[in-house]
mmCIF file of C-alpha atoms in Angstrom:
data_model
loop_
_atom_site.group_PDB
_atom_site.id
_atom_site.type_symbol
_atom_site.label_atom_id
_atom_site.label_comp_id
_atom_site.label_asym_id
_atom_site.label_seq_id
_atom_site.Cartn_x
_atom_site.Cartn_y
_atom_site.Cartn_z
ATOM 1 C CA MET A 1 21.725 13.078 1.165
ATOM 2 C CA ASP A 2 20.439 16.374 -0.585
ATOM 3 C CA ASP A 3 16.690 16.970 -1.502
ATOM 4 C CA PHE A 4 16.964 15.735 -5.103
ATOM 5 C CA GLY A 5 18.873 12.620 -3.914
ATOM 6 C CA GLY A 6 16.151 11.749 -1.261
ATOM 7 C CA GLY A 7 13.450 12.457 -3.923
ATOM 8 C CA LEU A 8 14.908 10.009 -6.136
ATOM 9 C CA VAL A 9 15.462 7.420 -3.921
ATOM 10 C CA ALA A 10 11.753 7.855 -2.301
ATOM 11 C CA ALA A 11 10.631 7.569 -6.147
ATOM 12 C CA ALA A 12 12.852 4.465 -6.619
ATOM 13 C CA HIS A 13 11.443 2.831 -3.532
ATOM 14 C CA GLU A 14 7.615 3.878 -4.332
ATOM 15 C CA LEU A 15 7.701 2.306 -7.806
ATOM 16 C CA LYS A 16 9.715 -0.692 -6.779
ATOM 17 C CA THR A 17 6.749 -2.584 -5.109
ATOM 18 C CA PRO A 18 4.353 -2.122 -8.183
ATOM 19 C CA LEU A 19 7.145 -2.927 -10.655
ATOM 20 C CA THR A 20 7.710 -6.178 -8.780
ATOM 21 C CA LEU A 21 4.149 -7.110 -8.567
ATOM 22 C CA VAL A 22 3.836 -6.637 -12.177
ATOM 23 C CA ARG A 23 6.557 -8.793 -12.909
ATOM 24 C CA GLN A 24 5.873 -11.593 -10.722
ATOM 25 C CA LEU A 25 2.269 -11.357 -12.213
ATOM 26 C CA SER A 26 3.578 -11.568 -15.752
ATOM 27 C CA LEU A 27 5.642 -14.633 -14.740
ATOM 28 C CA GLN A 28 2.264 -15.913 -13.665
ATOM 29 C CA LEU A 29 0.393 -15.309 -16.771
ATOM 30 C CA ALA A 30 3.013 -17.286 -18.589
ATOM 31 C CA GLU A 31 2.159 -20.501 -16.528
ATOM 32 C CA THR A 32 -1.369 -20.211 -16.484
ATOM 33 C CA LYS A 33 -3.453 -21.771 -19.268
ATOM 34 C CA ASP A 34 -6.923 -21.263 -17.924
ATOM 35 C CA ASP A 35 -8.841 -18.071 -19.748
ATOM 36 C CA ALA A 36 -10.716 -16.996 -16.661
ATOM 37 C CA ALA A 37 -7.423 -16.922 -14.442
ATOM 38 C CA ARG A 38 -5.466 -15.408 -17.087
ATOM 39 C CA ALA A 39 -8.291 -12.645 -17.544
ATOM 40 C CA GLU A 40 -7.898 -11.951 -14.009
ATOM 41 C CA ILE A 41 -4.114 -11.640 -14.175
ATOM 42 C CA ALA A 42 -4.082 -9.434 -17.008
ATOM 43 C CA ARG A 43 -6.833 -7.085 -15.082
ATOM 44 C CA ARG A 44 -4.384 -6.906 -11.790
ATOM 45 C CA ILE A 45 -1.475 -6.004 -14.274
ATOM 46 C CA ARG A 46 -3.301 -3.172 -15.615
ATOM 47 C CA LEU A 47 -4.855 -1.789 -12.447
ATOM 48 C CA THR A 48 -1.073 -2.058 -11.017
ATOM 49 C CA SER A 49 0.226 -0.173 -13.972
ATOM 50 C CA GLU A 50 -2.466 2.207 -13.663
ATOM 51 C CA ARG A 51 -1.701 3.149 -10.276
ATOM 52 C CA SER A 52 2.131 3.498 -10.598
ATOM 53 C CA LEU A 53 1.336 5.666 -13.700
ATOM 54 C CA ARG A 54 -0.900 7.684 -11.779
ATOM 55 C CA LEU A 55 2.226 8.523 -9.269
ATOM 56 C CA VAL A 56 4.704 9.169 -12.026
ATOM 57 C CA ASP A 57 1.791 11.816 -13.415
ATOM 58 C CA ASN A 58 1.847 13.574 -9.921
ATOM 59 C CA LEU A 59 5.563 13.145 -9.635
ATOM 60 C CA THR A 60 6.075 15.265 -12.827
ATOM 61 C CA ARG A 61 3.299 17.848 -11.941
ATOM 62 C CA ALA A 62 4.918 18.449 -8.566
ATOM 63 C CA ALA A 63 8.119 18.793 -10.086
ATOM 64 C CA ARG A 64 6.662 21.430 -12.389
ATOM 65 C CA LEU A 65 4.615 23.052 -9.751
ATOM 66 C CA GLU A 66 6.663 25.920 -8.817
ATOM 67 C CA SER A 67 7.187 27.199 -12.531
ATOM 68 C CA ALA A 68 3.759 26.588 -13.840
ATOM 69 C CA MET A 69 0.846 29.030 -13.888
ATOM 70 C CA PHE A 70 -2.296 27.299 -12.862
ATOM 71 C CA GLU A 71 -5.664 28.676 -12.989
ATOM 72 C CA MET A 72 -7.777 28.758 -9.613
ATOM 73 C CA GLU A 73 -11.549 28.422 -9.892
ATOM 74 C CA PRO A 74 -14.694 27.267 -7.754
ATOM 75 C CA VAL A 75 -14.440 23.338 -7.348
ATOM 76 C CA LEU A 76 -17.507 21.865 -6.329
ATOM 77 C CA LEU A 77 -16.349 19.080 -3.754
ATOM 78 C CA SER A 78 -19.047 16.550 -3.952
ATOM 79 C CA GLY A 79 -18.776 16.118 -7.559
ATOM 80 C CA LEU A 80 -15.029 15.777 -7.378
ATOM 81 C CA CYS A 81 -15.488 13.168 -4.808
ATOM 82 C CA HIS A 82 -17.899 11.088 -7.308
ATOM 83 C CA GLU A 83 -15.296 11.519 -10.218
ATOM 84 C CA VAL A 84 -12.666 10.107 -7.952
ATOM 85 C CA VAL A 85 -14.424 7.166 -6.537
ATOM 86 C CA ASP A 86 -15.610 6.459 -10.070
ATOM 87 C CA GLU A 87 -12.271 6.352 -11.215
ATOM 88 C CA LEU A 88 -10.901 3.940 -8.747
ATOM 89 C CA SER A 89 -13.921 1.944 -8.164
ATOM 90 C CA PRO A 90 -12.207 -0.981 -10.540
ATOM 91 C CA LEU A 91 -9.371 -1.131 -8.188
ATOM 92 C CA SER A 92 -11.407 -1.347 -5.166
ATOM 93 C CA LEU A 93 -13.540 -3.672 -6.471
ATOM 94 C CA ALA A 94 -10.470 -5.938 -7.155
ATOM 95 C CA LEU A 95 -9.311 -5.188 -3.613
ATOM 96 C CA GLY A 96 -12.714 -6.105 -2.290
ATOM 97 C CA GLN A 97 -12.860 -2.714 -0.716
ATOM 98 C CA GLU A 98 -15.852 -0.251 -0.838
ATOM 99 C CA PHE A 99 -16.596 3.716 -0.346
ATOM 100 C CA GLN A 100 -18.745 5.742 1.112
ATOM 101 C CA ILE A 101 -19.124 9.312 0.552
ATOM 102 C CA LYS A 102 -20.759 11.555 2.987
ATOM 103 C CA VAL A 103 -21.218 15.007 1.543
ATOM 104 C CA GLY A 104 -23.630 17.725 3.268
ATOM 105 C CA LYS A 105 -27.139 18.759 1.563
ATOM 106 C CA SER A 106 -25.782 22.287 0.703
ATOM 107 C CA PRO A 107 -23.092 22.195 -1.940
ATOM 108 C CA LEU A 108 -19.626 22.912 -0.525
ATOM 109 C CA VAL A 109 -17.047 24.738 -3.092
ATOM 110 C CA ALA A 110 -13.438 25.078 -2.448
ATOM 111 C CA VAL A 111 -11.350 27.302 -4.328
ATOM 112 C CA GLY A 112 -8.437 25.614 -5.960
ATOM 113 C CA ASN A 113 -7.235 24.232 -9.456
ATOM 114 C CA ARG A 114 -9.336 21.341 -10.686
ATOM 115 C CA ASP A 115 -6.656 19.201 -11.768
ATOM 116 C CA LEU A 116 -4.731 19.519 -8.945
ATOM 117 C CA LEU A 117 -7.270 19.036 -6.665
ATOM 118 C CA ARG A 118 -8.200 15.813 -8.468
ATOM 119 C CA SER A 119 -4.766 14.516 -8.398
ATOM 120 C CA LEU A 120 -4.715 15.199 -4.513
ATOM 121 C CA VAL A 121 -8.062 13.296 -3.969
ATOM 122 C CA MET A 122 -6.674 10.795 -6.096
ATOM 123 C CA GLY A 123 -3.475 10.277 -4.023
ATOM 124 C CA LEU A 124 -5.295 10.393 -0.655
ATOM 125 C CA VAL A 125 -7.995 7.838 -1.860
ATOM 126 C CA ASP A 126 -5.376 5.562 -3.586
ATOM 127 C CA ASN A 127 -3.115 5.883 -0.085
ATOM 128 C CA ALA A 128 -6.324 4.631 1.649
ATOM 129 C CA LEU A 129 -7.013 1.753 -0.689
ATOM 130 C CA GLN A 130 -3.533 0.420 -0.046
ATOM 131 C CA TYR A 131 -3.760 0.169 3.884
ATOM 132 C CA ASN A 132 -7.256 -0.345 4.253
ATOM 133 C CA ALA A 133 -8.484 -3.339 6.132
ATOM 134 C CA PRO A 134 -9.806 -6.092 3.558
ATOM 135 C CA GLY A 135 -13.572 -5.820 3.586
ATOM 136 C CA ALA A 136 -13.627 -2.185 5.014
ATOM 137 C CA SER A 137 -15.056 0.372 4.043
ATOM 138 C CA ILE A 138 -13.006 4.015 3.056
ATOM 139 C CA GLU A 139 -15.227 7.081 3.898
ATOM 140 C CA ILE A 140 -14.760 10.237 2.142
ATOM 141 C CA SER A 141 -16.600 13.099 3.575
ATOM 142 C CA THR A 142 -16.769 16.691 3.123
ATOM 143 C CA ARG A 143 -17.600 19.774 5.677
ATOM 144 C CA ILE A 144 -17.143 23.494 6.035
ATOM 145 C CA ARG A 145 -15.110 24.628 9.191
ATOM 146 C CA ARG A 146 -13.605 28.032 10.046
ATOM 147 C CA ASN A 147 -14.064 29.157 6.475
ATOM 148 C CA GLU A 148 -12.212 26.328 5.215
ATOM 149 C CA ALA A 149 -13.489 23.763 2.801
ATOM 150 C CA GLU A 150 -12.380 20.450 4.171
ATOM 151 C CA LEU A 151 -12.330 16.921 2.326
ATOM 152 C CA ALA A 152 -11.416 14.094 4.514
ATOM 153 C CA VAL A 153 -10.257 10.419 3.545
ATOM 154 C CA ARG A 154 -10.483 7.796 6.276
ATOM 155 C CA ASP A 155 -9.351 4.404 6.052
ATOM 156 C CA HIS A 156 -9.744 1.652 8.607
ATOM 157 C CA GLY A 157 -5.547 0.177 8.334
ATOM 158 C CA SER A 158 -3.731 -1.037 11.290
ATOM 159 C CA THR A 159 -3.077 0.849 14.594
ATOM 160 C CA MET A 160 -0.283 3.346 14.434
ATOM 161 C CA ASP A 161 1.341 4.021 18.006
ATOM 162 C CA LEU A 162 1.672 7.373 19.270
ATOM 163 C CA ALA A 163 5.546 7.875 18.390
ATOM 164 C CA GLU A 164 4.946 6.830 14.789
ATOM 165 C CA PHE A 165 1.993 9.006 14.453
ATOM 166 C CA ARG A 166 3.797 12.017 15.969
ATOM 167 C CA ARG A 167 6.818 11.456 13.486
ATOM 168 C CA LEU A 168 4.096 11.155 10.537
ATOM 169 C CA LYS A 169 2.325 14.524 11.869
ATOM 170 C CA GLU A 170 5.628 16.427 12.184
ATOM 171 C CA SER A 171 6.943 15.238 8.752
ATOM 172 C CA LEU A 172 3.778 15.541 6.759
ATOM 173 C CA GLY A 173 4.665 17.309 3.534
ATOM 174 C CA LEU A 174 8.580 18.357 4.846
ATOM 175 C CA ARG A 175 9.942 15.082 3.455
ATOM 176 C CA ALA A 176 8.852 11.585 2.343
ATOM 177 C CA MET A 177 8.905 9.433 5.418
ATOM 178 C CA PRO A 178 8.523 5.600 5.373
ATOM 179 C CA ILE A 179 6.114 4.497 7.836
ATOM 180 C CA ALA A 180 6.598 1.260 9.737
ATOM 181 C CA ALA A 181 2.993 0.553 9.854
ATOM 182 C CA ARG A 182 2.407 1.345 6.184
ATOM 183 C CA PRO A 183 5.181 -0.555 4.581
ATOM 184 C CA LEU A 184 4.600 -0.164 0.849
ATOM 185 C CA SER A 185 4.923 3.482 0.982
ATOM 186 C CA SER A 186 7.694 5.875 1.210
ATOM 187 C CA GLY A 187 5.259 8.397 1.924
ATOM 188 C CA LEU A 188 6.060 10.327 -1.442
ATOM 189 C CA GLY A 189 2.408 10.367 -2.114
ATOM 190 C CA LEU A 190 1.872 12.378 1.152
ATOM 191 C CA LEU A 191 4.516 14.622 0.346
ATOM 192 C CA ILE A 192 2.979 15.449 -2.908
ATOM 193 C CA ALA A 193 -0.517 15.557 -1.920
ATOM 194 C CA GLN A 194 0.826 18.464 0.702
ATOM 195 C CA LYS A 195 2.710 20.178 -2.184
ATOM 196 C CA PHE A 196 -0.788 20.367 -4.220
ATOM 197 C CA ALA A 197 -2.803 21.712 -1.258
ATOM 198 C CA LEU A 198 0.119 24.091 -0.270
ATOM 199 C CA ALA A 199 -0.163 25.252 -3.943
ATOM 200 C CA MET A 200 -3.783 26.006 -3.650
ATOM 201 C CA ASN A 201 -3.291 27.922 -0.599
ATOM 202 C CA GLY A 202 -4.332 24.862 1.833
ATOM 203 C CA HIS A 203 -2.692 22.286 3.904
ATOM 204 C CA LEU A 204 -2.807 18.401 4.924
ATOM 205 C CA SER A 205 -3.562 17.383 8.467
ATOM 206 C CA VAL A 206 -3.695 13.877 9.997
ATOM 207 C CA GLU A 207 -5.168 12.290 12.643
ATOM 208 C CA ARG A 208 -5.207 8.516 14.075
ATOM 209 C CA HIS A 209 -8.011 6.694 15.230
ATOM 210 C CA ARG A 210 -8.056 4.348 18.082
ATOM 211 C CA HIS A 211 -9.384 1.077 17.025
ATOM 212 C CA GLY A 212 -7.126 1.585 13.391
ATOM 213 C CA GLY A 213 -6.632 3.731 10.597
ATOM 214 C CA LEU A 214 -5.777 7.055 9.702
ATOM 215 C CA THR A 215 -7.864 10.120 8.333
ATOM 216 C CA PHE A 216 -5.947 12.287 5.876
ATOM 217 C CA ARG A 217 -7.733 15.833 5.579
ATOM 218 C CA ALA A 218 -7.286 18.675 2.705
ATOM 219 C CA HIS A 219 -7.996 22.141 4.058
ATOM 220 C CA LEU A 220 -8.723 24.536 1.287
ATOM 221 C CA PRO A 221 -10.014 28.135 0.924
ATOM 222 C CA ALA A 222 -13.944 27.951 0.597
ATOM 223 C CA SER A 223 -15.454 29.728 -2.072
ATOM 224 C CA GLN A 224 -18.292 32.305 -1.200
ATOM 225 C CA GLN A 225 -19.672 32.050 -4.626
ATOM 226 C CA MET A 226 -22.584 29.639 -3.780
ATOM 227 C CA SER A 227 -24.547 31.470 -6.513
ATOM 228 C CA PHE A 228 -21.926 30.123 -8.897
ATOM 229 C CA VAL A 229 -23.155 26.491 -7.885
ATOM 230 C CA SER A 230 -26.804 26.949 -7.983
ATOM 231 C CA ALA A 231 -26.289 28.456 -11.722
ATOM 232 C CA GLY A 232 -25.664 24.986 -12.579
ATOM 233 C CA GLN A 233 -21.934 25.162 -13.241
ATOM 234 C CA PRO A 234 -19.349 22.640 -12.328
ATOM 235 C CA MET B 1 5.501 -30.507 1.195
ATOM 236 C CA LYS B 2 3.761 -27.858 2.761
ATOM 237 C CA ILE B 3 4.796 -24.044 2.323
ATOM 238 C CA LEU B 4 3.381 -21.434 4.422
ATOM 239 C CA ILE B 5 3.264 -18.188 2.753
ATOM 240 C CA LEU B 6 3.745 -14.948 4.879
ATOM 241 C CA GLU B 7 3.069 -11.979 2.766
ATOM 242 C CA ASP B 8 1.050 -8.918 3.384
ATOM 243 C CA ASP B 9 0.373 -8.181 -0.320
ATOM 244 C CA LYS B 10 -2.502 -10.266 -1.455
ATOM 245 C CA TRP B 11 -2.010 -9.958 -5.066
ATOM 246 C CA PHE B 12 1.338 -10.688 -4.592
ATOM 247 C CA ALA B 13 0.903 -13.511 -2.137
ATOM 248 C CA ASP B 14 -1.897 -15.056 -4.370
ATOM 249 C CA SER B 15 0.526 -15.000 -7.533
ATOM 250 C CA LEU B 16 3.015 -16.878 -5.553
ATOM 251 C CA CYS B 17 0.638 -19.408 -4.204
ATOM 252 C CA ALA B 18 -0.523 -20.218 -8.407
ATOM 253 C CA ASN B 19 3.239 -20.582 -8.998
ATOM 254 C CA LEU B 20 3.848 -23.255 -6.191
ATOM 255 C CA GLN B 21 0.415 -24.915 -6.093
ATOM 256 C CA PRO B 22 1.109 -27.695 -8.750
ATOM 257 C CA LYS B 23 4.250 -28.992 -6.691
ATOM 258 C CA PHE B 24 3.100 -27.979 -3.184
ATOM 259 C CA ASP B 25 0.538 -28.054 -0.550
ATOM 260 C CA VAL B 26 0.635 -23.919 -0.110
ATOM 261 C CA ARG B 27 -1.151 -21.863 2.230
ATOM 262 C CA VAL B 28 -1.144 -17.996 2.627
ATOM 263 C CA CYS B 29 -1.028 -16.227 5.870
ATOM 264 C CA TYR B 30 -1.540 -12.181 5.112
ATOM 265 C CA ASP B 31 -1.025 -11.092 8.663
ATOM 266 C CA PRO B 32 1.819 -11.706 10.838
ATOM 267 C CA GLU B 33 -0.587 -11.613 13.868
ATOM 268 C CA LYS B 34 -2.204 -14.895 13.046
ATOM 269 C CA PHE B 35 1.306 -16.471 11.911
ATOM 270 C CA PHE B 36 1.560 -18.607 15.064
ATOM 271 C CA SER B 37 -2.004 -19.809 15.151
ATOM 272 C CA ALA B 38 -1.725 -20.899 11.397
ATOM 273 C CA ALA B 39 1.970 -22.638 12.144
ATOM 274 C CA GLU B 40 0.463 -24.441 14.914
ATOM 275 C CA LYS B 41 -2.640 -25.984 13.404
ATOM 276 C CA TRP B 42 -1.188 -26.594 10.078
ATOM 277 C CA ARG B 43 2.603 -27.663 10.681
ATOM 278 C CA PRO B 44 4.224 -26.351 7.747
ATOM 279 C CA ASP B 45 7.709 -27.834 6.471
ATOM 280 C CA VAL B 46 8.910 -24.582 5.032
ATOM 281 C CA LEU B 47 8.180 -20.804 5.769
ATOM 282 C CA LEU B 48 8.732 -18.253 2.554
ATOM 283 C CA ALA B 49 8.254 -15.008 3.960
ATOM 284 C CA ASP B 50 8.363 -11.400 3.081
ATOM 285 C CA VAL B 51 10.407 -9.028 5.430
ATOM 286 C CA ILE B 52 8.240 -5.934 5.644
ATOM 287 C CA LEU B 53 4.807 -6.736 7.323
ATOM 288 C CA GLY B 54 2.613 -4.120 7.988
ATOM 289 C CA ALA B 55 3.580 -3.222 11.843
ATOM 290 C CA LYS B 56 5.601 -6.264 12.320
ATOM 291 C CA ASN B 57 8.419 -6.867 10.568
ATOM 292 C CA LEU B 58 10.116 -10.291 10.020
ATOM 293 C CA PHE B 59 12.493 -10.114 12.229
ATOM 294 C CA VAL B 60 10.297 -9.437 15.238
ATOM 295 C CA LEU B 61 8.742 -12.340 14.358
ATOM 296 C CA LEU B 62 11.818 -14.765 13.588
ATOM 297 C CA ASN B 63 13.003 -13.896 17.128
ATOM 298 C CA GLU B 64 9.252 -15.157 18.774
ATOM 299 C CA MET B 65 9.718 -18.257 16.563
ATOM 300 C CA GLN B 66 12.769 -19.140 18.321
ATOM 301 C CA SER B 67 11.103 -19.165 21.683
ATOM 302 C CA TYR B 68 8.816 -21.634 20.665
ATOM 303 C CA ALA B 69 9.241 -25.436 20.453
ATOM 304 C CA ASP B 70 7.278 -25.786 17.200
ATOM 305 C CA THR B 71 8.561 -22.973 15.194
ATOM 306 C CA ARG B 72 11.821 -22.835 16.401
ATOM 307 C CA THR B 73 13.350 -25.378 13.713
ATOM 308 C CA LEU B 74 10.877 -24.170 11.364
ATOM 309 C CA PRO B 75 13.007 -23.792 7.842
ATOM 310 C CA VAL B 76 12.692 -20.117 6.335
ATOM 311 C CA VAL B 77 13.344 -18.503 2.862
ATOM 312 C CA ILE B 78 12.946 -14.800 2.899
ATOM 313 C CA LEU B 79 11.593 -13.249 -0.139
ATOM 314 C CA SER B 80 12.217 -9.759 -0.213
ATOM 315 C CA THR B 81 12.819 -6.365 -2.504
ATOM 316 C CA ALA B 82 15.484 -5.225 0.232
ATOM 317 C CA ALA B 83 17.267 -8.930 -0.174
ATOM 318 C CA GLU B 84 20.663 -7.234 -0.898
ATOM 319 C CA GLN B 85 20.140 -5.397 2.325
ATOM 320 C CA ILE B 86 20.017 -8.611 4.525
ATOM 321 C CA LYS B 87 23.310 -10.654 5.369
ATOM 322 C CA ALA B 88 22.656 -14.082 5.781
ATOM 323 C CA SER B 89 25.181 -14.389 8.286
ATOM 324 C CA ASP B 90 22.801 -12.022 10.520
ATOM 325 C CA VAL B 91 20.070 -14.404 10.308
ATOM 326 C CA VAL B 92 21.413 -17.661 10.286
ATOM 327 C CA GLU B 93 20.738 -18.203 13.906
ATOM 328 C CA TYR B 94 16.893 -17.772 13.045
ATOM 329 C CA ASN B 95 17.172 -20.750 10.599
ATOM 330 C CA VAL B 96 16.845 -19.050 7.653
ATOM 331 C CA LYS B 97 18.050 -21.134 4.679
ATOM 332 C CA LYS B 98 17.930 -18.868 1.839
ATOM 333 C CA ILE B 99 17.294 -15.034 1.080
ATOM 334 C CA LEU B 100 15.756 -14.577 -2.323
ATOM 335 C CA ASN B 101 15.340 -11.072 -4.160
ATOM 336 C CA LYS B 102 11.596 -10.375 -5.381
ATOM 337 C CA THR B 103 12.602 -8.558 -8.283
ATOM 338 C CA GLU B 104 15.095 -11.430 -9.800
ATOM 339 C CA ILE B 105 13.334 -14.758 -8.760
ATOM 340 C CA THR B 106 11.426 -16.694 -11.211
ATOM 341 C CA PRO B 107 8.848 -19.474 -9.982
ATOM 342 C CA ARG B 108 10.971 -22.232 -11.276
ATOM 343 C CA ILE B 109 14.103 -21.473 -8.955
ATOM 344 C CA LEU B 110 11.737 -20.784 -6.059
ATOM 345 C CA ARG B 111 10.210 -24.215 -6.509
ATOM 346 C CA GLU B 112 13.627 -25.733 -6.916
ATOM 347 C CA THR B 113 14.885 -23.861 -3.640
ATOM 348 C CA LEU B 114 11.885 -24.587 -1.687
ATOM 349 C CA LEU B 115 12.007 -28.304 -2.614
ATOM 350 C CA LYS B 116 15.544 -28.439 -1.792
ATOM 351 C CA ILE B 117 15.150 -27.080 1.575
ATOM 352 C CA GLY B 118 12.196 -28.859 2.308
ATOM 353 C CA GLU B 119 13.844 -32.204 1.763
ATOM 354 C CA GLY B 120 16.911 -31.192 3.539
ATOM 355 C CA SER B 121 14.833 -30.417 6.783
ATOM 356 C CA SER B 122 12.690 -33.653 6.339
#
């Protein structure tokens, strides 16, 4: 199968799960009389639809990436983390999960395109929400290392065996790859996130944790313009 | 009639449960690792299960079910988005009575199917 065909299959797979859920919830809605239960079902339909729309937006953006010109600018990572968490809070609340943001005291600024970077982080956090253990937190942290600004998203999903982890690591950003331990995904979201990172002269990496879960890390060029931040600009 | 739902998508499982509860006694198992203890304690009449269940897929579980006396004869209904890829002849030896497509099933058909299978096994 060529790249185009492979991409279509991955996109279809990725959208099938939420669409099936929306269909099921709407069938349930038709049979439910209790107002409070109906309101909860409607909320779940809305959150599931919004999640699918985010994927469709990112797919469109990724497809246009090569021909598009986008502005690179200093972006304060802590502000971006809070923005993403605010937006995904209704979903995390509905899934019974919580966020922990760990950012250092000194402001960390990356050079990137604000919209792409936001989509990238949204993609990583959304991915974590899907696989995190119920009740566990998702940790979002930033640090500077070897002149790179790093933003990490750690989930507490199931343990991944070494062979599968190696496959994931090797394919990260090269192609969509279904992950057996993470069955709701075709890996397309990670492929898109890697494309966004590469477009901003960065890249993604992944590490696994012995007691379960993964950390995905976006490595981006760090901005030296700290005065820009202290001057009060975003 | 007792139906055990094995489904790792919590919202989907909760929704199925709501569809079935007026007619059946329903419990949900979100984690395949906890299936055997749930089956042993509760003794369901039918297992309604998705295929892809985190790190463990249903076929591994079906194989294991065949090795225990109390789960060997438990009728299984598969409910999957990949139903068209599963051949009934490949899973009949695991006591799979029906393969249903998640993208097409309605609550009424699901209830009728489970009722028929449950009655047939009792």
